[in-house]
Tab-separated table of C-alpha atoms and ligand atoms in Angstrom:
chain	number	residue	atom	x	y	z
I	1	MET	CA	-11.114	40.201	16.254
I	2	LYS	CA	-12.043	37.437	13.834
I	3	LEU	CA	-9.578	36.067	11.289
I	4	ARG	CA	-10.279	36.848	7.626
I	5	ALA	CA	-10.178	33.840	5.286
I	6	ALA	CA	-10.395	33.371	1.510
I	7	ILE	CA	-10.675	30.469	-0.921
I	8	ILE	CA	-8.676	30.151	-4.154
I	9	GLY	CA	-10.352	27.522	-6.363
I	10	CYS	CA	-14.112	27.242	-5.751
I	11	GLY	CA	-14.482	23.575	-6.711
I	12	GLY	CA	-15.500	20.364	-4.987
I	13	ILE	CA	-12.996	20.128	-2.138
I	14	SER	CA	-13.153	23.836	-1.315
I	15	ARG	CA	-16.590	23.085	0.139
I	16	CYS	CA	-14.948	20.920	2.814
I	17	HIS	CA	-12.622	23.811	3.694
I	18	MET	CA	-15.598	26.172	3.754
I	19	ALA	CA	-17.475	23.820	6.114
I	20	GLY	CA	-14.431	23.785	8.378
I	21	TYR	CA	-14.327	27.595	8.510
I	22	LYS	CA	-18.110	27.819	9.032
I	23	ALA	CA	-17.747	25.453	12.003
I	24	LEU	CA	-15.397	28.069	13.494
I	25	SER	CA	-17.664	31.040	12.811
I	26	ASP	CA	-16.836	32.533	16.214
I	27	ARG	CA	-13.171	32.799	15.122
I	28	VAL	CA	-13.180	33.063	11.310
I	29	ASP	CA	-15.074	34.903	8.567
I	30	VAL	CA	-14.674	33.804	4.940
I	31	VAL	CA	-14.540	37.210	3.269
I	32	ALA	CA	-13.360	36.587	-0.314
I	33	CYS	CA	-13.074	33.934	-3.004
I	34	CYS	CA	-11.384	33.473	-6.348
I	35	ASP	CA	-11.737	31.175	-9.353
I	36	ILE	CA	-10.567	31.524	-12.952
I	37	ASP	CA	-14.157	30.529	-13.754
I	38	LEU	CA	-15.694	33.817	-12.569
I	39	PRO	CA	-19.389	32.821	-12.869
I	40	LYS	CA	-18.608	29.773	-10.726
I	41	ALA	CA	-16.897	31.988	-8.117
I	42	LYS	CA	-19.920	34.326	-8.111
I	43	ARG	CA	-22.349	31.442	-7.523
I	44	TYR	CA	-20.092	30.174	-4.766
I	45	ALA	CA	-19.932	33.603	-3.111
I	46	GLU	CA	-23.713	33.899	-3.185
I	47	GLU	CA	-24.167	30.428	-1.684
I	48	PHE	CA	-21.732	31.093	1.172
I	49	GLY	CA	-22.483	34.745	1.921
I	50	ILE	CA	-19.281	36.278	0.521
I	51	PRO	CA	-19.802	39.910	-0.563
I	52	ALA	CA	-20.148	40.332	-4.351
I	53	ASP	CA	-17.327	42.895	-4.447
I	54	ALA	CA	-14.920	40.342	-2.931
I	55	VAL	CA	-15.138	37.821	-5.780
I	56	TYR	CA	-12.069	37.538	-8.018
I	57	GLU	CA	-10.813	35.634	-11.031
I	58	ASP	CA	-7.157	36.507	-10.380
I	59	TYR	CA	-5.587	35.573	-7.047
I	60	ASN	CA	-2.922	38.286	-7.397
I	61	GLU	CA	-5.659	40.908	-7.570
I	62	MET	CA	-7.408	39.357	-4.572
I	63	MET	CA	-4.209	39.378	-2.514
I	64	ALA	CA	-3.538	43.004	-3.487
I	65	LYS	CA	-7.033	44.234	-2.571
I	66	GLU	CA	-7.926	42.127	0.476
I	67	THR	CA	-6.330	41.892	3.903
I	68	LEU	CA	-6.309	38.166	4.671
I	69	ASP	CA	-5.089	36.007	7.545
I	70	LEU	CA	-5.984	32.603	6.071
I	71	VAL	CA	-6.111	31.272	2.515
I	72	SER	CA	-7.203	27.838	1.321
I	73	VAL	CA	-5.603	26.856	-1.990
I	74	THR	CA	-8.009	24.344	-3.502
I	75	THR	CA	-7.263	24.679	-7.209
I	76	TRP	CA	-6.111	21.889	-9.499
I	77	ASN	CA	-2.553	20.831	-8.792
I	78	ALA	CA	-0.835	22.942	-11.462
I	79	ALA	CA	-1.977	26.159	-9.750
I	80	HIS	CA	-1.006	25.181	-6.169
I	81	CYS	CA	2.513	26.625	-6.325
I	82	GLY	CA	1.662	30.019	-7.846
I	83	ALA	CA	-1.432	30.565	-5.705
I	84	THR	CA	0.330	29.531	-2.482
I	85	ILE	CA	3.344	31.757	-3.079
I	86	ALA	CA	1.095	34.722	-3.943
I	87	ALA	CA	-1.001	34.185	-0.803
I	88	LEU	CA	2.042	33.833	1.470
I	89	LYS	CA	3.658	36.941	-0.022
I	90	GLY	CA	0.342	38.751	0.395
I	91	GLY	CA	0.586	38.152	4.152
I	92	ALA	CA	-1.715	35.155	4.645
I	93	ASN	CA	-1.172	31.783	6.288
I	94	VAL	CA	-1.979	29.057	3.751
I	95	ILE	CA	-3.433	25.584	3.698
I	96	CYS	CA	-2.760	24.034	0.303
I	97	GLU	CA	-4.529	20.877	-0.829
I	98	LYS	CA	-2.590	17.703	-1.551
I	99	PRO	CA	-0.535	16.996	-3.558
I	100	MET	CA	1.448	20.010	-2.393
I	101	ALA	CA	2.598	20.754	-5.961
I	102	MET	CA	3.398	19.230	-9.348
I	103	ASN	CA	6.907	18.227	-8.212
I	104	ALA	CA	9.497	18.724	-5.459
I	105	ILE	CA	11.050	21.807	-7.072
I	106	GLU	CA	7.747	23.682	-6.861
I	107	ALA	CA	7.116	22.383	-3.334
I	108	GLN	CA	10.538	23.577	-2.188
I	109	ALA	CA	9.846	27.067	-3.601
I	110	MET	CA	6.591	27.141	-1.603
I	111	LEU	CA	8.379	26.053	1.585
I	112	ASP	CA	11.120	28.663	1.019
I	113	THR	CA	8.474	31.381	0.678
I	114	ALA	CA	6.750	30.260	3.885
I	115	LYS	CA	10.081	30.516	5.700
I	116	GLU	CA	10.849	33.955	4.209
I	117	THR	CA	7.443	35.328	5.141
I	118	GLY	CA	7.229	33.575	8.517
I	119	LYS	CA	3.715	32.344	7.702
I	120	VAL	CA	2.216	28.898	8.312
I	121	LEU	CA	2.043	26.652	5.255
I	122	GLN	CA	0.000	23.520	5.942
I	123	VAL	CA	-0.469	20.719	3.395
I	124	GLY	CA	-3.897	19.111	3.035
I	125	PHE	CA	-2.892	15.731	4.468
I	126	VAL	CA	-6.381	15.235	5.859
I	127	ARG	CA	-5.754	11.560	6.644
I	128	ARG	CA	-3.544	12.701	9.531
I	129	PHE	CA	-6.720	13.973	11.226
I	130	GLY	CA	-8.680	10.685	11.193
I	131	GLY	CA	-9.703	8.656	14.235
I	132	ASP	CA	-7.737	5.727	12.759
I	133	ALA	CA	-4.517	7.777	12.712
I	134	ASP	CA	-5.061	9.001	16.286
I	135	THR	CA	-5.592	5.413	17.452
I	136	VAL	CA	-2.403	4.168	15.793
I	137	LEU	CA	-0.381	6.981	17.355
I	138	ALA	CA	-1.808	6.233	20.804
I	139	PHE	CA	-0.922	2.525	20.575
I	140	SER	CA	2.437	3.256	19.012
I	141	LYS	CA	3.282	5.725	21.806
I	142	ALA	CA	2.331	3.068	24.344
I	143	GLY	CA	4.897	0.750	22.706
I	144	ALA	CA	2.328	-1.732	21.365
I	145	LEU	CA	3.933	-1.944	17.914
I	146	GLY	CA	7.654	-1.758	18.734
I	147	ASP	CA	9.761	-0.710	15.734
I	148	ILE	CA	7.700	-0.556	12.552
I	149	TYR	CA	9.775	-2.154	9.782
I	150	TYR	CA	7.263	-2.984	7.035
I	151	ALA	CA	4.159	-1.212	5.766
I	152	LYS	CA	1.617	-1.855	3.045
I	153	ALA	CA	-0.501	1.037	1.815
I	154	THR	CA	-3.195	0.610	-0.797
I	155	TYR	CA	-5.639	3.008	-2.413
I	156	LEU	CA	-7.133	0.974	-5.221
I	157	ARG	CA	-10.197	1.778	-7.284
I	158	ARG	CA	-11.617	-0.682	-9.739
I	159	SER	CA	-13.108	2.150	-11.783
I	160	GLY	CA	-12.575	5.484	-10.096
I	161	PHE	CA	-11.039	8.069	-12.386
I	162	PRO	CA	-12.288	11.399	-10.972
I	163	GLY	CA	-12.707	12.861	-14.457
I	164	GLY	CA	-11.691	16.161	-16.060
I	165	TRP	CA	-8.299	17.648	-15.261
I	166	PHE	CA	-7.332	14.744	-12.933
I	167	GLY	CA	-6.309	12.748	-16.030
I	168	ASP	CA	-4.482	15.589	-17.766
I	169	LEU	CA	-0.787	15.634	-16.874
I	170	ALA	CA	-0.477	19.369	-17.520
I	171	TYR	CA	-3.044	20.116	-14.773
I	172	SER	CA	-2.517	17.183	-12.384
I	173	GLY	CA	1.174	16.232	-12.629
I	174	GLY	CA	0.223	12.532	-12.636
I	175	GLY	CA	-2.461	9.924	-12.038
I	176	PRO	CA	-3.403	7.831	-8.997
I	177	LEU	CA	0.101	8.065	-7.510
I	178	ILE	CA	0.005	11.841	-7.111
I	179	ASP	CA	-3.743	11.931	-6.395
I	180	LEU	CA	-4.365	8.920	-4.123
I	181	GLY	CA	-0.974	7.423	-3.299
I	182	VAL	CA	0.057	10.731	-1.758
I	183	HIS	CA	-2.576	10.279	1.003
I	184	VAL	CA	-1.509	6.795	2.081
I	185	MET	CA	2.239	7.309	1.642
I	186	ASP	CA	2.089	10.368	3.894
I	187	LEU	CA	-0.045	8.485	6.406
I	188	VAL	CA	2.486	5.653	6.680
I	189	ARG	CA	5.308	8.181	7.249
I	190	TYR	CA	3.209	10.056	9.811
I	191	LEU	CA	2.290	6.895	11.718
I	192	SER	CA	5.787	5.460	11.751
I	193	GLY	CA	7.674	8.436	13.193
I	194	LEU	CA	8.302	10.488	10.008
I	195	PRO	CA	11.344	8.564	8.721
I	196	LYS	CA	13.348	9.969	5.814
I	197	PRO	CA	12.829	8.191	2.462
I	198	ILE	CA	16.102	7.103	0.861
I	199	GLN	CA	15.228	5.055	-2.221
I	200	ALA	CA	12.246	4.214	-4.424
I	201	PHE	CA	11.476	1.618	-7.065
I	202	GLY	CA	8.233	2.043	-8.940
I	203	VAL	CA	6.194	0.884	-11.909
I	204	THR	CA	3.344	2.672	-13.636
I	205	TYR	CA	0.871	1.309	-16.188
I	206	LYS	CA	-1.412	2.969	-18.708
I	207	ASN	CA	-3.349	-0.066	-19.824
I	208	LEU	CA	-6.976	0.763	-19.056
I	209	GLY	CA	-7.120	4.519	-19.602
I	210	ASN	CA	-10.250	6.374	-18.585
I	211	ASN	CA	-12.588	4.313	-20.696
I	212	ARG	CA	-14.321	2.554	-17.806
I	213	ALA	CA	-17.835	1.943	-16.593
I	214	SER	CA	-18.263	4.695	-14.041
I	215	GLY	CA	-15.457	7.246	-14.454
I	216	GLY	CA	-16.375	10.735	-13.346
I	217	GLU	CA	-19.698	9.801	-11.788
I	218	GLN	CA	-18.631	9.086	-8.226
I	219	ALA	CA	-18.712	11.355	-5.210
I	220	TRP	CA	-15.039	12.180	-5.743
I	221	ALA	CA	-15.523	13.503	-9.278
I	222	ALA	CA	-14.002	16.911	-10.077
I	223	SER	CA	-16.471	19.767	-10.400
I	224	THR	CA	-14.701	20.736	-13.628
I	225	ALA	CA	-15.097	17.428	-15.504
I	226	ALA	CA	-15.179	18.306	-19.190
I	227	SER	CA	-14.112	16.846	-22.499
I	228	LYS	CA	-11.483	19.532	-23.145
I	229	TYR	CA	-8.997	17.636	-20.951
I	230	LYS	CA	-6.656	14.923	-22.225
I	231	TYR	CA	-6.179	11.597	-20.460
I	232	ASP	CA	-2.429	11.051	-20.416
I	233	VAL	CA	-1.663	9.921	-16.847
I	234	GLU	CA	-1.007	6.406	-15.532
I	235	ASP	CA	-3.970	4.365	-14.316
I	236	PHE	CA	-2.003	2.204	-11.837
I	237	THR	CA	1.198	2.630	-9.809
I	238	SER	CA	3.004	0.210	-7.539
I	239	ALA	CA	6.130	1.219	-5.627
I	240	MET	CA	8.503	0.124	-2.927
I	241	ILE	CA	10.173	2.799	-0.815
I	242	ARG	CA	12.982	2.359	1.695
I	243	PHE	CA	13.437	4.720	4.670
I	244	ASP	CA	16.408	5.561	6.874
I	245	SER	CA	14.696	3.980	9.910
I	246	GLY	CA	14.811	0.547	8.248
I	247	LEU	CA	11.135	0.776	7.258
I	248	THR	CA	10.115	-0.469	3.812
I	249	MET	CA	6.739	0.516	2.369
I	250	LEU	CA	4.866	-1.176	-0.450
I	251	MET	CA	2.308	1.175	-2.015
I	252	GLU	CA	-0.346	0.573	-4.672
I	253	ALA	CA	-2.760	3.127	-6.129
I	254	SER	CA	-5.155	2.934	-9.078
I	255	PHE	CA	-7.871	4.828	-10.885
I	256	ASN	CA	-8.670	1.696	-12.876
I	257	LEU	CA	-7.647	-1.902	-12.203
I	258	ASN	CA	-9.205	-5.297	-12.788
I	259	ILE	CA	-9.848	-6.202	-9.135
I	260	ALA	CA	-12.950	-7.429	-7.293
I	261	HIS	CA	-13.670	-4.192	-5.467
I	262	ASP	CA	-12.115	-0.920	-4.272
I	263	THR	CA	-9.748	-1.234	-1.322
I	264	GLY	CA	-8.037	1.287	0.883
I	265	ASN	CA	-5.895	-0.065	3.658
I	266	ILE	CA	-2.865	0.645	5.785
I	267	GLU	CA	-0.993	-2.275	7.328
I	268	LEU	CA	1.915	-1.668	9.676
I	269	MET	CA	4.144	-4.457	10.912
I	270	GLY	CA	6.370	-3.898	13.941
I	271	THR	CA	8.635	-5.897	16.224
I	272	LYS	CA	5.966	-6.115	18.951
I	273	GLY	CA	2.727	-5.876	17.024
I	274	GLY	CA	1.092	-5.106	13.712
I	275	LEU	CA	-2.158	-3.537	12.611
I	276	SER	CA	-4.585	-3.183	9.773
I	277	PHE	CA	-7.248	-0.537	9.116
I	278	SER	CA	-9.496	-2.734	7.004
I	279	PRO	CA	-11.938	-4.521	7.017
I	280	LYS	CA	-11.843	-3.364	10.631
I	281	PHE	CA	-9.237	-1.649	12.752
I	282	GLU	CA	-7.265	-4.395	14.509
I	283	ILE	CA	-3.936	-4.762	16.254
I	284	TYR	CA	-2.118	-8.091	16.046
I	285	THR	CA	0.223	-9.232	18.812
I	286	ASP	CA	0.591	-12.026	21.329
I	287	MET	CA	0.019	-12.442	25.044
I	288	ALA	CA	0.419	-15.407	27.385
I	289	GLY	CA	1.697	-17.553	24.527
I	290	ARG	CA	-1.358	-16.869	22.359
I	291	PHE	CA	-1.920	-14.674	19.337
I	292	ILE	CA	-4.431	-11.925	20.091
I	293	ASN	CA	-6.291	-9.511	17.840
I	294	ILE	CA	-7.191	-6.291	19.629
I	295	ALA	CA	-10.118	-4.171	18.436
I	296	PRO	CA	-9.848	-0.736	20.110
I	297	GLN	CA	-13.187	0.892	20.896
I	298	GLY	CA	-14.192	4.478	20.100
I	299	ASN	CA	-13.392	6.488	16.980
I	300	THR	CA	-11.070	4.227	14.977
I	301	GLY	CA	-12.377	5.065	11.498
I	302	PHE	CA	-12.003	7.912	9.034
I	303	ASP	CA	-14.944	10.293	8.989
I	304	PHE	CA	-14.514	12.688	6.037
I	305	THR	CA	-16.478	15.620	7.521
I	306	ARG	CA	-14.987	15.321	10.978
I	307	ALA	CA	-11.429	15.000	9.622
I	308	PHE	CA	-11.769	18.085	7.395
I	309	ASN	CA	-13.201	20.117	10.280
I	310	ASP	CA	-10.300	19.001	12.501
I	311	GLU	CA	-7.825	19.776	9.718
I	312	ILE	CA	-9.138	23.344	9.308
I	313	ARG	CA	-9.287	23.835	13.094
I	314	GLY	CA	-5.673	22.670	13.276
I	315	PHE	CA	-4.718	25.155	10.550
I	316	VAL	CA	-6.455	28.050	12.333
I	317	ASP	CA	-4.845	27.081	15.651
I	318	ALA	CA	-1.415	26.967	13.977
I	319	ALA	CA	-1.995	30.335	12.274
I	320	GLU	CA	-2.850	31.858	15.657
I	321	GLY	CA	0.229	30.257	17.239
I	322	LYS	CA	-1.928	28.146	19.571
I	323	ALA	CA	-0.609	24.787	18.341
I	324	PRO	CA	2.135	23.453	16.076
I	325	CYS	CA	1.120	22.772	12.464
I	326	ARG	CA	0.240	19.072	12.197
I	327	ALA	CA	0.950	18.790	8.450
I	328	PRO	CA	3.854	21.154	7.790
I	329	ALA	CA	5.197	22.042	4.351
I	330	GLU	CA	8.463	20.213	5.080
I	331	ASP	CA	6.525	16.924	4.949
I	332	GLY	CA	4.861	18.013	1.704
I	333	VAL	CA	8.284	18.508	0.110
I	334	ILE	CA	9.383	15.038	1.249
I	335	LEU	CA	6.241	13.498	-0.252
I	336	MET	CA	6.859	15.267	-3.560
I	337	LYS	CA	10.441	13.899	-3.575
I	338	MET	CA	9.019	10.390	-3.106
I	339	ILE	CA	6.551	10.912	-5.956
I	340	ASP	CA	9.219	12.337	-8.278
I	341	ALA	CA	11.485	9.356	-7.502
I	342	ILE	CA	8.716	6.809	-8.180
I	343	TYR	CA	7.860	8.381	-11.534
I	344	GLU	CA	11.560	8.539	-12.457
I	345	SER	CA	12.036	4.909	-11.453
I	346	ALA	CA	9.040	3.888	-13.556
I	347	ARG	CA	10.521	5.795	-16.503
I	348	THR	CA	14.056	4.412	-16.179
I	349	GLY	CA	13.398	0.924	-14.779
I	350	LYS	CA	15.938	1.568	-12.012
I	351	ALA	CA	15.757	2.244	-8.279
I	352	VAL	CA	16.133	5.977	-7.606
I	353	ASP	CA	17.912	7.493	-4.601
I	354	ILE	CA	15.975	10.196	-2.757
I	355	ILE	CA	18.197	13.031	-1.577
G	1	LIG	N1	-7.938	16.040	0.572
G	1	LIG	C1	-8.721	15.323	-0.206
G	1	LIG	O1	-9.225	14.282	0.201
G	1	LIG	C2	-9.004	15.810	-1.595
G	1	LIG	C3	-10.125	15.342	-2.291
G	1	LIG	C4	-10.373	15.851	-3.568
G	1	LIG	C5	-9.512	16.762	-4.135
G	1	LIG	N2	-8.399	17.185	-3.451
G	1	LIG	C6	-7.457	18.146	-4.054
G	1	LIG	O2	-8.102	19.416	-4.092
G	1	LIG	C7	-7.718	20.116	-5.265
G	1	LIG	C8	-8.974	20.505	-6.044
G	1	LIG	O3	-9.697	19.348	-6.402
G	1	LIG	P1	-11.270	19.445	-6.729
G	1	LIG	O4	-11.779	18.066	-6.775
G	1	LIG	O5	-11.906	20.416	-5.826
G	1	LIG	O6	-11.184	20.032	-8.223
G	1	LIG	P2	-12.293	20.910	-8.963
G	1	LIG	O7	-12.010	20.751	-10.400
G	1	LIG	O8	-13.648	20.574	-8.447
G	1	LIG	O9	-11.975	22.408	-8.493
G	1	LIG	C9	-10.775	23.069	-8.822
G	1	LIG	C10	-11.128	24.542	-9.058
G	1	LIG	O10	-9.911	25.305	-9.142
G	1	LIG	C11	-10.133	26.340	-10.087
G	1	LIG	N3	-8.846	26.908	-10.503
G	1	LIG	C12	-7.897	26.334	-11.292
G	1	LIG	N4	-6.848	27.152	-11.454
G	1	LIG	C13	-7.133	28.280	-10.742
G	1	LIG	C14	-6.434	29.488	-10.495
G	1	LIG	N5	-5.233	29.720	-11.040
G	1	LIG	N6	-7.018	30.424	-9.731
G	1	LIG	C15	-8.248	30.221	-9.185
G	1	LIG	N7	-8.966	29.075	-9.370
G	1	LIG	C16	-8.405	28.106	-10.136
G	1	LIG	C17	-10.922	25.641	-11.190
G	1	LIG	O11	-11.550	26.551	-12.063
G	1	LIG	C18	-11.890	24.802	-10.355
G	1	LIG	O12	-13.082	25.512	-10.097
G	1	LIG	C19	-6.770	19.191	-6.024
G	1	LIG	O13	-5.440	19.533	-5.722
G	1	LIG	C20	-7.090	17.817	-5.483
G	1	LIG	O14	-5.986	16.932	-5.515
G	1	LIG	C21	-8.163	16.749	-2.181
């Protein structure tokens, strides 16, 4: 029998989840959807063949009326916690988009509910499913990097505020740190053996605001961009995080910054070798007394469509007990603790211990 899936939050990124489910049409049917914007949910249902009587504006009502195995929570960040807990309690396995929640307290409540209900709770750390991540893990497993002790992670946009609720603290919980930094900070942890963060020092700036040349017009713009939202988040964050393994990570993320061009890169430096994702995937080491730069062949990049399809397939496999969850809620809680600590450090000017 096929699994029954539903979407909560019929916006931009939900379409990537939908594509992932459609690619598994022999195993999954998407049978219901929900959005507080009911006309939007109705249009969505029509486009994707969801029956008209299975369209909801209240996720509690949907969970009460439908029998569901899988739920994608793809709302804005402020609704992640409530929607996830309702879906878990309603008997579904859940994949919740990143950031897992507004803060670590909410994330912990979500994890606790997953444990109580015995359901899978996966966090939308889609970068874990890229060809670049797979390549790093393969080389790391083969010992090519040794112990990774320093990492640089950047997700910098010169002018890339996604618009709408993304700039409104009450809906987003923060700016580029919680929106973009979360991706690369998780990726560094994932690629370096999931060390435990112990301390963070961070700075945030609100110098450029959202008043930039191309805000809200890019491919990553929210489907809800509207003038009713405030812009009261930071536009740039830089942070240094120490881990129990001895790893230190330097992270930078911006919506707006006076730089030449957008950059997104992961650099890992280990005792035997280092690597960089950009401008091309390369591993740096030495052999026979010479420095060598190794360029692995095959899929070493990040393909958005492929990664989302793999992420959803991984979620469905985990829900069916066929494979362990590759982005478990425990890691989402740890990421939220890192984010909370960076914001607190930026507020207080002091390094903050992460417990
Ligand atoms: N993994 C990625 O690469 C990636 C990329 C973009 C966005 N995201 C994340 O996905 C989430 C959604 O982002 P988006 O760009 O799709 O935003 P969006 O504004 O396009 O869509 C969000 C939708 O959620 C709906 N919604 C809000 N509260 C709701 C509730 N209580 N019940 C039902 N629906 C509700 C809104 O009406 C809206 O239609 C965010 O958490 C964002 O951080 C992840």
